[in-house]
Short mmCIF file of C-alpha atoms and ligand atoms in Angstrom, two decimals:
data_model
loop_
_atom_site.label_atom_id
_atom_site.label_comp_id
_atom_site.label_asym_id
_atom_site.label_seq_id
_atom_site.Cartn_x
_atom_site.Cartn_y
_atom_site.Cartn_z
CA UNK A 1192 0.00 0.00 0.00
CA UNK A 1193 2.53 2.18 1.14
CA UNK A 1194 4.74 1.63 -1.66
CA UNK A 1195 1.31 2.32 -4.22
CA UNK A 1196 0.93 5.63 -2.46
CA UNK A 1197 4.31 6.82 -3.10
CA UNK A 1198 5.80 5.15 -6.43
CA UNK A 1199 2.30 5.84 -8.18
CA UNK A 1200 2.25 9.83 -6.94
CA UNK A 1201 1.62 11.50 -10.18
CA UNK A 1202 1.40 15.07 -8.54
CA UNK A 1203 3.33 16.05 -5.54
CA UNK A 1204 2.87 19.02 -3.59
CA UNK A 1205 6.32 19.69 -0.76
CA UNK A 1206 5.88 21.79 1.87
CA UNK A 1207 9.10 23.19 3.07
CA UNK A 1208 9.52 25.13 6.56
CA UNK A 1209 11.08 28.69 7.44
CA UNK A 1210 13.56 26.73 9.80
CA UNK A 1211 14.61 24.04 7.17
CA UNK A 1212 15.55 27.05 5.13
CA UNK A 1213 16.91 30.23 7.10
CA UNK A 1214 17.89 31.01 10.80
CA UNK A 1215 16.89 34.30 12.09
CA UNK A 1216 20.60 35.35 12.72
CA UNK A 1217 21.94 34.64 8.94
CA UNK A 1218 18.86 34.10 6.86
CA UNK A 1219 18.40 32.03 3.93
CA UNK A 1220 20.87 29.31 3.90
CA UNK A 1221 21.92 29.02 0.07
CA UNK A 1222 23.37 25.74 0.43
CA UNK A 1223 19.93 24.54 1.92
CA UNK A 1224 18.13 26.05 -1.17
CA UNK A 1225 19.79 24.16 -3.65
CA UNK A 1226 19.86 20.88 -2.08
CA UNK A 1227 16.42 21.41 -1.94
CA UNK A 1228 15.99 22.36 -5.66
CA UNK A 1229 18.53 19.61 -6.45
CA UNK A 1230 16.22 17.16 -4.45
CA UNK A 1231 12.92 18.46 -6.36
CA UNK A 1232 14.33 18.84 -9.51
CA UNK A 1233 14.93 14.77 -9.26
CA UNK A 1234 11.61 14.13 -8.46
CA UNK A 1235 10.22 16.24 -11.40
CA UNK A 1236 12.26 14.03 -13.49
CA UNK A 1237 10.87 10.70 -13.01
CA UNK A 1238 7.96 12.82 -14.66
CA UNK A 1239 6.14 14.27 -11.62
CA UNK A 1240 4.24 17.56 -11.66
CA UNK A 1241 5.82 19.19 -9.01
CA UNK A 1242 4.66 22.28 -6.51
CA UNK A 1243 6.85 23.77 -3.77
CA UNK A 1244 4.54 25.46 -0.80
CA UNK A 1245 7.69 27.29 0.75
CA UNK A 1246 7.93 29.60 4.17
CA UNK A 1247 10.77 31.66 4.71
CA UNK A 1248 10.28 35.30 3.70
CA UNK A 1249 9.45 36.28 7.11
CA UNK A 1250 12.70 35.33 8.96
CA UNK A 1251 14.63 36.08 5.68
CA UNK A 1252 13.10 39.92 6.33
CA UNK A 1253 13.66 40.09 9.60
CA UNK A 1254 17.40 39.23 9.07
CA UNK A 1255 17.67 41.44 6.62
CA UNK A 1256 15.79 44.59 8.25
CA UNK A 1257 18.63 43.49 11.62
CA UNK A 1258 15.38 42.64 14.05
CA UNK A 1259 16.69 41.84 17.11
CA UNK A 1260 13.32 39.44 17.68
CA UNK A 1261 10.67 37.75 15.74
CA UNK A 1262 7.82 40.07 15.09
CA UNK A 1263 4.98 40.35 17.38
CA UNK A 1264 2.84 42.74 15.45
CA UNK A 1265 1.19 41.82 12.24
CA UNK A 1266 2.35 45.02 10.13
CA UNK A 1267 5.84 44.21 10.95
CA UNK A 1268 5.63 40.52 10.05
CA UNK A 1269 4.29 41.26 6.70
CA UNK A 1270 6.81 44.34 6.23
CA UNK A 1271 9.59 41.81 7.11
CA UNK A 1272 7.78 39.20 4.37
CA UNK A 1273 7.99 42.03 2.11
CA UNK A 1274 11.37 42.38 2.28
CA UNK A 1275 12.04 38.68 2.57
CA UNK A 1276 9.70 37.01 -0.24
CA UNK A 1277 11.78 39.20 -3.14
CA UNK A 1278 14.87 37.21 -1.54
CA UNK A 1279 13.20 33.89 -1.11
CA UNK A 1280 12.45 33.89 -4.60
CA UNK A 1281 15.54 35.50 -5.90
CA UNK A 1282 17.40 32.65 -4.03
CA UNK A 1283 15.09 29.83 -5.62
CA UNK A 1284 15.91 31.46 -9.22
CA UNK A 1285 19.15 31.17 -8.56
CA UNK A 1286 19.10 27.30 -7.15
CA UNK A 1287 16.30 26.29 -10.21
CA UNK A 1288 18.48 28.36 -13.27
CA UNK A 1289 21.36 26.00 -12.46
CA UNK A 1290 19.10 23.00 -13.39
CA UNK A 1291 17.51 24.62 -16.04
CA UNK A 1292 14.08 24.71 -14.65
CA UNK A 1293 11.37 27.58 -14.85
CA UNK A 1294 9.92 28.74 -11.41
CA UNK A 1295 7.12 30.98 -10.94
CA UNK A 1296 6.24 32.83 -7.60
CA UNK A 1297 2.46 32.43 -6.44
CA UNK A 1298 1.09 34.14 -3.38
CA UNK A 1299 -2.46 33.47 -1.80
CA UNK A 1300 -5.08 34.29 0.43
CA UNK A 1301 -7.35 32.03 2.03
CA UNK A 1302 -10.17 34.50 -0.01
CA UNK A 1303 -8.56 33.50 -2.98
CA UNK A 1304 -9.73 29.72 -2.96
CA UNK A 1305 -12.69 30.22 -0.55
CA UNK A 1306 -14.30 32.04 -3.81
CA UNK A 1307 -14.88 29.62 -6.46
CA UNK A 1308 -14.43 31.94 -9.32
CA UNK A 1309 -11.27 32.75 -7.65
CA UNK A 1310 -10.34 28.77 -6.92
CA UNK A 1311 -11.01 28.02 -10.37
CA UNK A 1312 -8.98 31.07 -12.20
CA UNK A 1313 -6.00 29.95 -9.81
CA UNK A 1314 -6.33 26.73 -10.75
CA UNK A 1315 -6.05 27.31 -14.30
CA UNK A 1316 -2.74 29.25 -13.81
CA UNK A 1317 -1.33 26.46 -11.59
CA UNK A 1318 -2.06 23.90 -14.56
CA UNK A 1319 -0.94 25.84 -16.58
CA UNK A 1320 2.46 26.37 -15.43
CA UNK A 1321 2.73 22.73 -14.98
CA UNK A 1322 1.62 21.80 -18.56
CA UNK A 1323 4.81 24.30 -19.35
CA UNK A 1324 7.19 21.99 -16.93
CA UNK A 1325 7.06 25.37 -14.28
CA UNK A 1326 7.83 24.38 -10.98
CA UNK A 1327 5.36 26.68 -9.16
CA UNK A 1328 6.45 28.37 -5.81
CA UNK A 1329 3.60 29.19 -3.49
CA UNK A 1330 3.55 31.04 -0.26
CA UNK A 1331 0.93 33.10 1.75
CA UNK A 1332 0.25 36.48 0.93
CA UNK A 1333 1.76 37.69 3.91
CA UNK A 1334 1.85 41.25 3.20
CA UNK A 1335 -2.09 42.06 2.68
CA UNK A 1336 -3.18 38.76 4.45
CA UNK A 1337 -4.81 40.00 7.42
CA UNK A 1338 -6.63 37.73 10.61
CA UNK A 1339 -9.98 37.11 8.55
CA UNK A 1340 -8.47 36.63 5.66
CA UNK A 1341 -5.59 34.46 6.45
CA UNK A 1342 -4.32 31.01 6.02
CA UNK A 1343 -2.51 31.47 8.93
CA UNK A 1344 0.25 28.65 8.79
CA UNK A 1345 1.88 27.30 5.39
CA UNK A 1346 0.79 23.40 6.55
CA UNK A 1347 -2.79 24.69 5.99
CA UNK A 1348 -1.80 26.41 2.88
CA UNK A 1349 0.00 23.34 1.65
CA UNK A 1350 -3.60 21.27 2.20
CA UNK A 1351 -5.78 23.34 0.58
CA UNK A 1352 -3.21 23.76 -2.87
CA UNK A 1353 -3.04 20.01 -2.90
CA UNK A 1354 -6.70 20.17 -3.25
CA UNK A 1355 -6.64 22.99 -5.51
CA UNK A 1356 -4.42 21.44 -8.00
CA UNK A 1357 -5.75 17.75 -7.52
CA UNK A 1358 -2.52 16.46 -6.15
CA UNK A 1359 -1.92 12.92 -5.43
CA UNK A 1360 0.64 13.58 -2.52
CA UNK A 1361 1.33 16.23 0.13
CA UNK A 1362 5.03 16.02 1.36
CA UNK A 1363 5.42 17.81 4.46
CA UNK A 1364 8.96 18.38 5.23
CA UNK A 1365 10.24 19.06 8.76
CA UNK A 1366 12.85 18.85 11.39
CA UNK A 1367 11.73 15.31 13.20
CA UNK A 1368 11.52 12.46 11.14
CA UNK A 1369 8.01 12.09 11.37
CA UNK A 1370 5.04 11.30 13.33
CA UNK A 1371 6.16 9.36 16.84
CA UNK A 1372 4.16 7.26 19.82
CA UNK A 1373 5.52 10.13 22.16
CA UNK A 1374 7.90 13.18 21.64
CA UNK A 1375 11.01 11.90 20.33
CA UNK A 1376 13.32 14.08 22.01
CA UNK A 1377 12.05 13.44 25.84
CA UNK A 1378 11.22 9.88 25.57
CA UNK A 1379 13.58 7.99 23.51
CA UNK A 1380 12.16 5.07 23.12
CA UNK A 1381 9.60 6.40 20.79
CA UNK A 1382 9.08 5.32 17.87
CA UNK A 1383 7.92 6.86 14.47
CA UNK A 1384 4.89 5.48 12.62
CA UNK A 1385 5.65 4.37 9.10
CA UNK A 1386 1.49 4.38 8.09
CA UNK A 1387 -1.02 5.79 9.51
CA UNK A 1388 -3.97 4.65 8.12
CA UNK A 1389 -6.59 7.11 9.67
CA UNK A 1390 -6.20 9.94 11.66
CA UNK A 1391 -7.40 9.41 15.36
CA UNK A 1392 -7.88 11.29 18.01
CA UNK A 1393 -4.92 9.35 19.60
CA UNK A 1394 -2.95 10.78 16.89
CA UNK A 1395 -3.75 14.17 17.24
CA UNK A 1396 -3.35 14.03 21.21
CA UNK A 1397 0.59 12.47 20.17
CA UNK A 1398 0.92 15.86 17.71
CA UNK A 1399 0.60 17.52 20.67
CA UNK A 1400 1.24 21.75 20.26
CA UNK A 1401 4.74 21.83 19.44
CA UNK A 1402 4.81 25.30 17.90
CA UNK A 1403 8.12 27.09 17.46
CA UNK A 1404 8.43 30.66 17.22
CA UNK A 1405 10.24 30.68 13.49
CA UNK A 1406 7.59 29.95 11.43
CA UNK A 1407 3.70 28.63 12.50
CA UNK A 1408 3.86 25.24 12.07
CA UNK A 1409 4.69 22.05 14.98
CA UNK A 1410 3.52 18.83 14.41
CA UNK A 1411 0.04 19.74 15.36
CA UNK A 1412 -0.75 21.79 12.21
CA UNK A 1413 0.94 19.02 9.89
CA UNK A 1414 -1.66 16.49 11.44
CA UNK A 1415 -4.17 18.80 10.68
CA UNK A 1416 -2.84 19.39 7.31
CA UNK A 1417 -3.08 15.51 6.52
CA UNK A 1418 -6.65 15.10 7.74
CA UNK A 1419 -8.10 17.87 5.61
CA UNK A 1420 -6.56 16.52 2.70
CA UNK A 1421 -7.02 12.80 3.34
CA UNK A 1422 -10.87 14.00 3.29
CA UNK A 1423 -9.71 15.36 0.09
CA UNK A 1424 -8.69 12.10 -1.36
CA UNK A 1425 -5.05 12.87 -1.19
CA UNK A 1426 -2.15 11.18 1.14
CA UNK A 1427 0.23 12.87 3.16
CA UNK A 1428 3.78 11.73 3.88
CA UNK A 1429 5.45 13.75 6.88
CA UNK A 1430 9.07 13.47 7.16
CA UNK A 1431 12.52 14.62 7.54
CA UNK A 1432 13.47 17.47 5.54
CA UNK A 1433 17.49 18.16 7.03
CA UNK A 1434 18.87 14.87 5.65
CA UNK A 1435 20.30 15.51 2.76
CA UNK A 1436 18.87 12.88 -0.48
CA UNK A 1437 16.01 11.42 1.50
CA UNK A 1438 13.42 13.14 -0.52
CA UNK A 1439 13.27 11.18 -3.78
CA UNK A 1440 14.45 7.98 -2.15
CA UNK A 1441 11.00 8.27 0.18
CA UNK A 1442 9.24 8.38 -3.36
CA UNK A 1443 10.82 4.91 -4.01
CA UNK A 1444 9.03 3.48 -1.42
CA UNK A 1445 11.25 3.09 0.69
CA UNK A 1446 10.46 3.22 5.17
CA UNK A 1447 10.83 6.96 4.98
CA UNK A 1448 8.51 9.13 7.58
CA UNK A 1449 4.81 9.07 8.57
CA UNK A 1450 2.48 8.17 5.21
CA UNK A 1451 -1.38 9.17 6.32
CA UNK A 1452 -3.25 7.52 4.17
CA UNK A 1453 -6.63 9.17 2.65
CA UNK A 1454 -9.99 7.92 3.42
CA UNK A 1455 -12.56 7.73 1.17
CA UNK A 1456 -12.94 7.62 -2.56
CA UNK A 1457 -11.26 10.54 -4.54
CA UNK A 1458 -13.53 12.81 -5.63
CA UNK A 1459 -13.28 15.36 -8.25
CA UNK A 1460 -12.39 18.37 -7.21
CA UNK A 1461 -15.87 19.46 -8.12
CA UNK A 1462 -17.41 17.03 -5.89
CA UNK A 1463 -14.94 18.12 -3.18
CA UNK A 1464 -16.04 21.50 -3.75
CA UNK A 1465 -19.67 20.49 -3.67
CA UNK A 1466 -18.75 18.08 -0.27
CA UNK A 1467 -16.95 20.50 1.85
CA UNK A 1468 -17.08 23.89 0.84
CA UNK A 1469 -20.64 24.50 -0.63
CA UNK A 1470 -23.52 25.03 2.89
CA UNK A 1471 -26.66 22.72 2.26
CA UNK A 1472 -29.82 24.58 1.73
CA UNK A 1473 -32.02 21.85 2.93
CA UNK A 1474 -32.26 17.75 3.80
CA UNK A 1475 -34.03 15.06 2.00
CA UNK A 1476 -35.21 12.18 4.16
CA UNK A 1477 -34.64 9.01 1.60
CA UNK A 1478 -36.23 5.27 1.73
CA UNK A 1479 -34.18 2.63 2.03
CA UNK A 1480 -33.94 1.67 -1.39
CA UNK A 1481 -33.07 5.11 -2.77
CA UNK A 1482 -30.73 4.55 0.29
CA UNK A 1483 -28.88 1.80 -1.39
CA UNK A 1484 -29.58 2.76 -4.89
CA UNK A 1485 -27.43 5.80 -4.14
CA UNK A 1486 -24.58 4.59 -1.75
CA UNK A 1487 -24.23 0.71 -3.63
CA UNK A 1488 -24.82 0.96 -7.00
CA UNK A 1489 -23.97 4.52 -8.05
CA UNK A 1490 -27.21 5.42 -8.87
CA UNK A 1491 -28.82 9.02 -9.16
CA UNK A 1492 -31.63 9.91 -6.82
CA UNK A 1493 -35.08 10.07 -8.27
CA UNK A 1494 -37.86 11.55 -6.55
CA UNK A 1495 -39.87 7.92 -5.90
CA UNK A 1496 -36.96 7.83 -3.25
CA UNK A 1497 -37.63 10.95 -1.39
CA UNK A 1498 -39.84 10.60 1.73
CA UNK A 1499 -39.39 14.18 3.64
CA UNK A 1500 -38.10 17.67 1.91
CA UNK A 1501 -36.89 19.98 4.18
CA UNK A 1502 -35.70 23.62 4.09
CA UNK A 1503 -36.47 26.35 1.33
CA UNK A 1504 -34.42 25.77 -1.59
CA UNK A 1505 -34.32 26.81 -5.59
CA UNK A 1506 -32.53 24.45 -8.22
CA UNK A 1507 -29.04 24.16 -8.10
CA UNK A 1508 -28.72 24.81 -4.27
CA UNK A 1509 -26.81 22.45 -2.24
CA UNK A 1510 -28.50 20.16 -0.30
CA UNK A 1511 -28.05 16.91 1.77
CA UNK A 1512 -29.84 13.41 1.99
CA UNK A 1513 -30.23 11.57 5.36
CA UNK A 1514 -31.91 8.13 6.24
CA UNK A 1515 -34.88 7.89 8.55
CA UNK A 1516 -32.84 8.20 11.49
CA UNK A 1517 -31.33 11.73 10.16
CA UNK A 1518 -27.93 10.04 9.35
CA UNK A 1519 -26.05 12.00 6.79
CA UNK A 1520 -25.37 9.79 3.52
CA UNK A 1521 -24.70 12.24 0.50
CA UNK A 1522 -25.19 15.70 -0.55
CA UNK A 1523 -25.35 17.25 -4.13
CA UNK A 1524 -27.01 20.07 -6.36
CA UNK A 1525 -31.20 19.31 -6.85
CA UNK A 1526 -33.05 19.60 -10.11
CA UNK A 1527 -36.35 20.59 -8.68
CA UNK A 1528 -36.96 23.85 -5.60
CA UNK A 1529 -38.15 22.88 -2.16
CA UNK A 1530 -41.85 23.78 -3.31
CA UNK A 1531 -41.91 21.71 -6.59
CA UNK A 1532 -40.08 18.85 -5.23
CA UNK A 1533 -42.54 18.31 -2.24
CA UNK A 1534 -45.11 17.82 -4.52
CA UNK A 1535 -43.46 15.20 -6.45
CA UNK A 1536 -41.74 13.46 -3.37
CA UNK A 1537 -42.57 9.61 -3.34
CA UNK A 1538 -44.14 9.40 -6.64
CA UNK A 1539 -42.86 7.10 -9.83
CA UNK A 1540 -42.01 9.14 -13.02
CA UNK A 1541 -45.35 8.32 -15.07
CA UNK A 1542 -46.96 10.30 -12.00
CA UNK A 1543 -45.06 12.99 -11.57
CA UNK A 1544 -46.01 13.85 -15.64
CA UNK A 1545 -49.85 13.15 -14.52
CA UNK A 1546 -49.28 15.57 -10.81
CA UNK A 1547 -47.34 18.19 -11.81
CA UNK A 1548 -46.51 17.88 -15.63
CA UNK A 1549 -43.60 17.05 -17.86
CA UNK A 1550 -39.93 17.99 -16.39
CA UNK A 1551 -36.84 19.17 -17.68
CA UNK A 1552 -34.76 16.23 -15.53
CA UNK A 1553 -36.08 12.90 -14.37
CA UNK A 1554 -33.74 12.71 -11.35
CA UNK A 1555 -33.80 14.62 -7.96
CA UNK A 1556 -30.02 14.82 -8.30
CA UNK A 1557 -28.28 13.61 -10.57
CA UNK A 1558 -25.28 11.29 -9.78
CA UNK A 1559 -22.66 13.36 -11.47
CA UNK A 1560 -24.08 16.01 -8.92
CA UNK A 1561 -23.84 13.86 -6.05
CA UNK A 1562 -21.44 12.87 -3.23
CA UNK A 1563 -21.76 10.41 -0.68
CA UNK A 1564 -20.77 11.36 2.38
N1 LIG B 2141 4.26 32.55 5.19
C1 LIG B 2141 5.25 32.63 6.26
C2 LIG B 2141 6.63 32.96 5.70
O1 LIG B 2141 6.88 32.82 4.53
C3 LIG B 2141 5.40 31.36 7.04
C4 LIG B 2141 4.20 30.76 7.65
C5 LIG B 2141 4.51 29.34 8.15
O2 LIG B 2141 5.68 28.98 8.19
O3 LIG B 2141 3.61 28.61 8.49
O4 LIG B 2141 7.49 33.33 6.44
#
């Protein structure tokens, strides 16, 4: 399995720490930089689309302004990413033009993908950089990102580009080898978990809040990272980032950090959209055969099925489909409004034409429109 997940990774998204990268007292490390556009650069060549989510400008600014601390206040952190982002990027044109590879710098808000317009158009960009072999460079938007409008850490970032580019694998790379039963560096005998299959709340309690003041991150926020996008249909692999080569050998297969597996079927991003980001408008109550129609045998939902409607809702809204016990099983865009559709719950098509004449679709939702939960 684990071997699958990584060999078979058509698109890869790394996420790379500030403290992997630059130290407060001599900023970006140059020799870090290109080991790690040596290491990427080899995984693009075994014919991987490749995305970098990278931290950094914010320490690389404060060295360069001379602050004698990390910045508290949020105009100074975003003046000192200012300064810092030109330099992260110069430095990764720099480590890419001696392989001969394009880069391109991306910045984001957490507006730009919660808009779908906006999602989309970035989307589009993204591929299309990749269809021109552009290894895409991503970081928050630091400078005009404020609280409301913020990813907030570059793990969360990293999650929501895999999704937004359909990735097959986040790679999280950090300074502990990966996820352990305790914390590695007061109980030695702990021991790192090659697979983790789902993420439980054991897990998370073992992530712990191990924040560190360069950059946002600790283990917590990778864990969180992982289960947003295993919902997403994509696996995670957390591991070491400081040891120099380990990055394409992990994509061998080989026993290489913590893999968290996804759960669920991959959806399209469309459905994913539809699944998590899209607020239901109302509830269907189902019978148990439109029950298993839907969730066994792929099936769209057709009014016949439909025993309760609901909630006030138009065609094309949102909404979601629970059993007779109010158990969640899928959720997708309806054909009919709350009004019409309660007059044609429970009935057989050849009624529905006598009741309330003939109709544009035959289904409630239709299964491309559909997502079970
Ligand atoms: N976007 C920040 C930077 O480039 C880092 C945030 C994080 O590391 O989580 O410095």
């Amino acid at each position: 399995m684990r071997d699958q997940v990584l060999t078979q990774a058509k698109r890869v998204v790394v996420k790379v720490g500030s403290s992997l990268l630059a130290s407060r007292a001599s900023g970006l490390q140059m020799d870090r930089i290109e080991r790690l556009a040596d290491e990427l650069c080899a995984i693009k060549t075994t014919g991987r689309d490749v995305l970098l989510v990278s931290s950094g400008a914010i320490v690389s600014g404060v060295q360069k302004l001379g602050l004698a601390v990390y910045p508290k206040s949020l105009p100074l952190k975003q003046a000192a990413a200012a300064v810092g982002q030109s330099r992260l990027m110069w430095a990764y044109e720099k480590a890419f033009e001696r392989l001969g590879v394009n880069v391109a710098q991306i910045l984001l808000t957490h507006q730009d993908l919660a808009d779908r317009r906006r999602f989309l158009n970035a989307r589009h960009t993204l591929s299309a950089l990749l269809t021109h072999g552009v290894l895409p460079i991503i970081n928050e938007n630091d400078t005009v990102s404020v609280e409301e409008i913020r990813f907030g850490d570059n793990d969360t970032l990293a999650a929501e580009v895999a999704h937004l580019v359909d990735a097959d694998l986040l790679i999280i790379l950090s300074d502990v080898d990966g996820v352990f039963t305790d914390d590695p560096r007061r109980n030695a005998s702990a021991e790192r978990i090659p697979l983790i299959i789902e993420i439980s709340s054991e897990i998370e309690q073992l992530a712990g809040g191990t924040s560190k003041e360069e950059g946002t991150g600790g283990m917590m926020t990778k864990i969180q990272a992982a289960k947003k996008v295993a919902a997403y249909g994509v696996a995670t692999l957390i591991m070491n980032g400081q040891t120099a080569g380990l990055l394409p050998i992990a994509l061998t297969g080989h026993d290489i950090g913590s893999l968290i597996l996804p759960h669920g079927p991959q959806l399209s991003s469309r459905k994913q959209w539809i699944a998590h980001t899209l607020r239901a408008k109302g509830q269907l109550m189902l019978d148990e055969g439109a029950i298993d129609a839907l969730v066994q045998r792929g099936k769209s939902l057709l009014p016949s099925g439909i025993i309760q409607v609901s909630g006030t809702f138009d065609s094309g809204d949102a909404v979601l489909c629970a059993d007779r016990h109010g158990k969640e099983v899928a959720k997708g865009l309806i054909n009919f409004s709350s009004a019409l559709l309660e007059k044609m719950k429970g009935l057989k098509t050849a009624d529905i034409r006598k009741t309330v004449g003939d109709q544009e679709y035959e289904e409630a939702i239709h299964r491309d429109n559909l997502v079970i939960l």
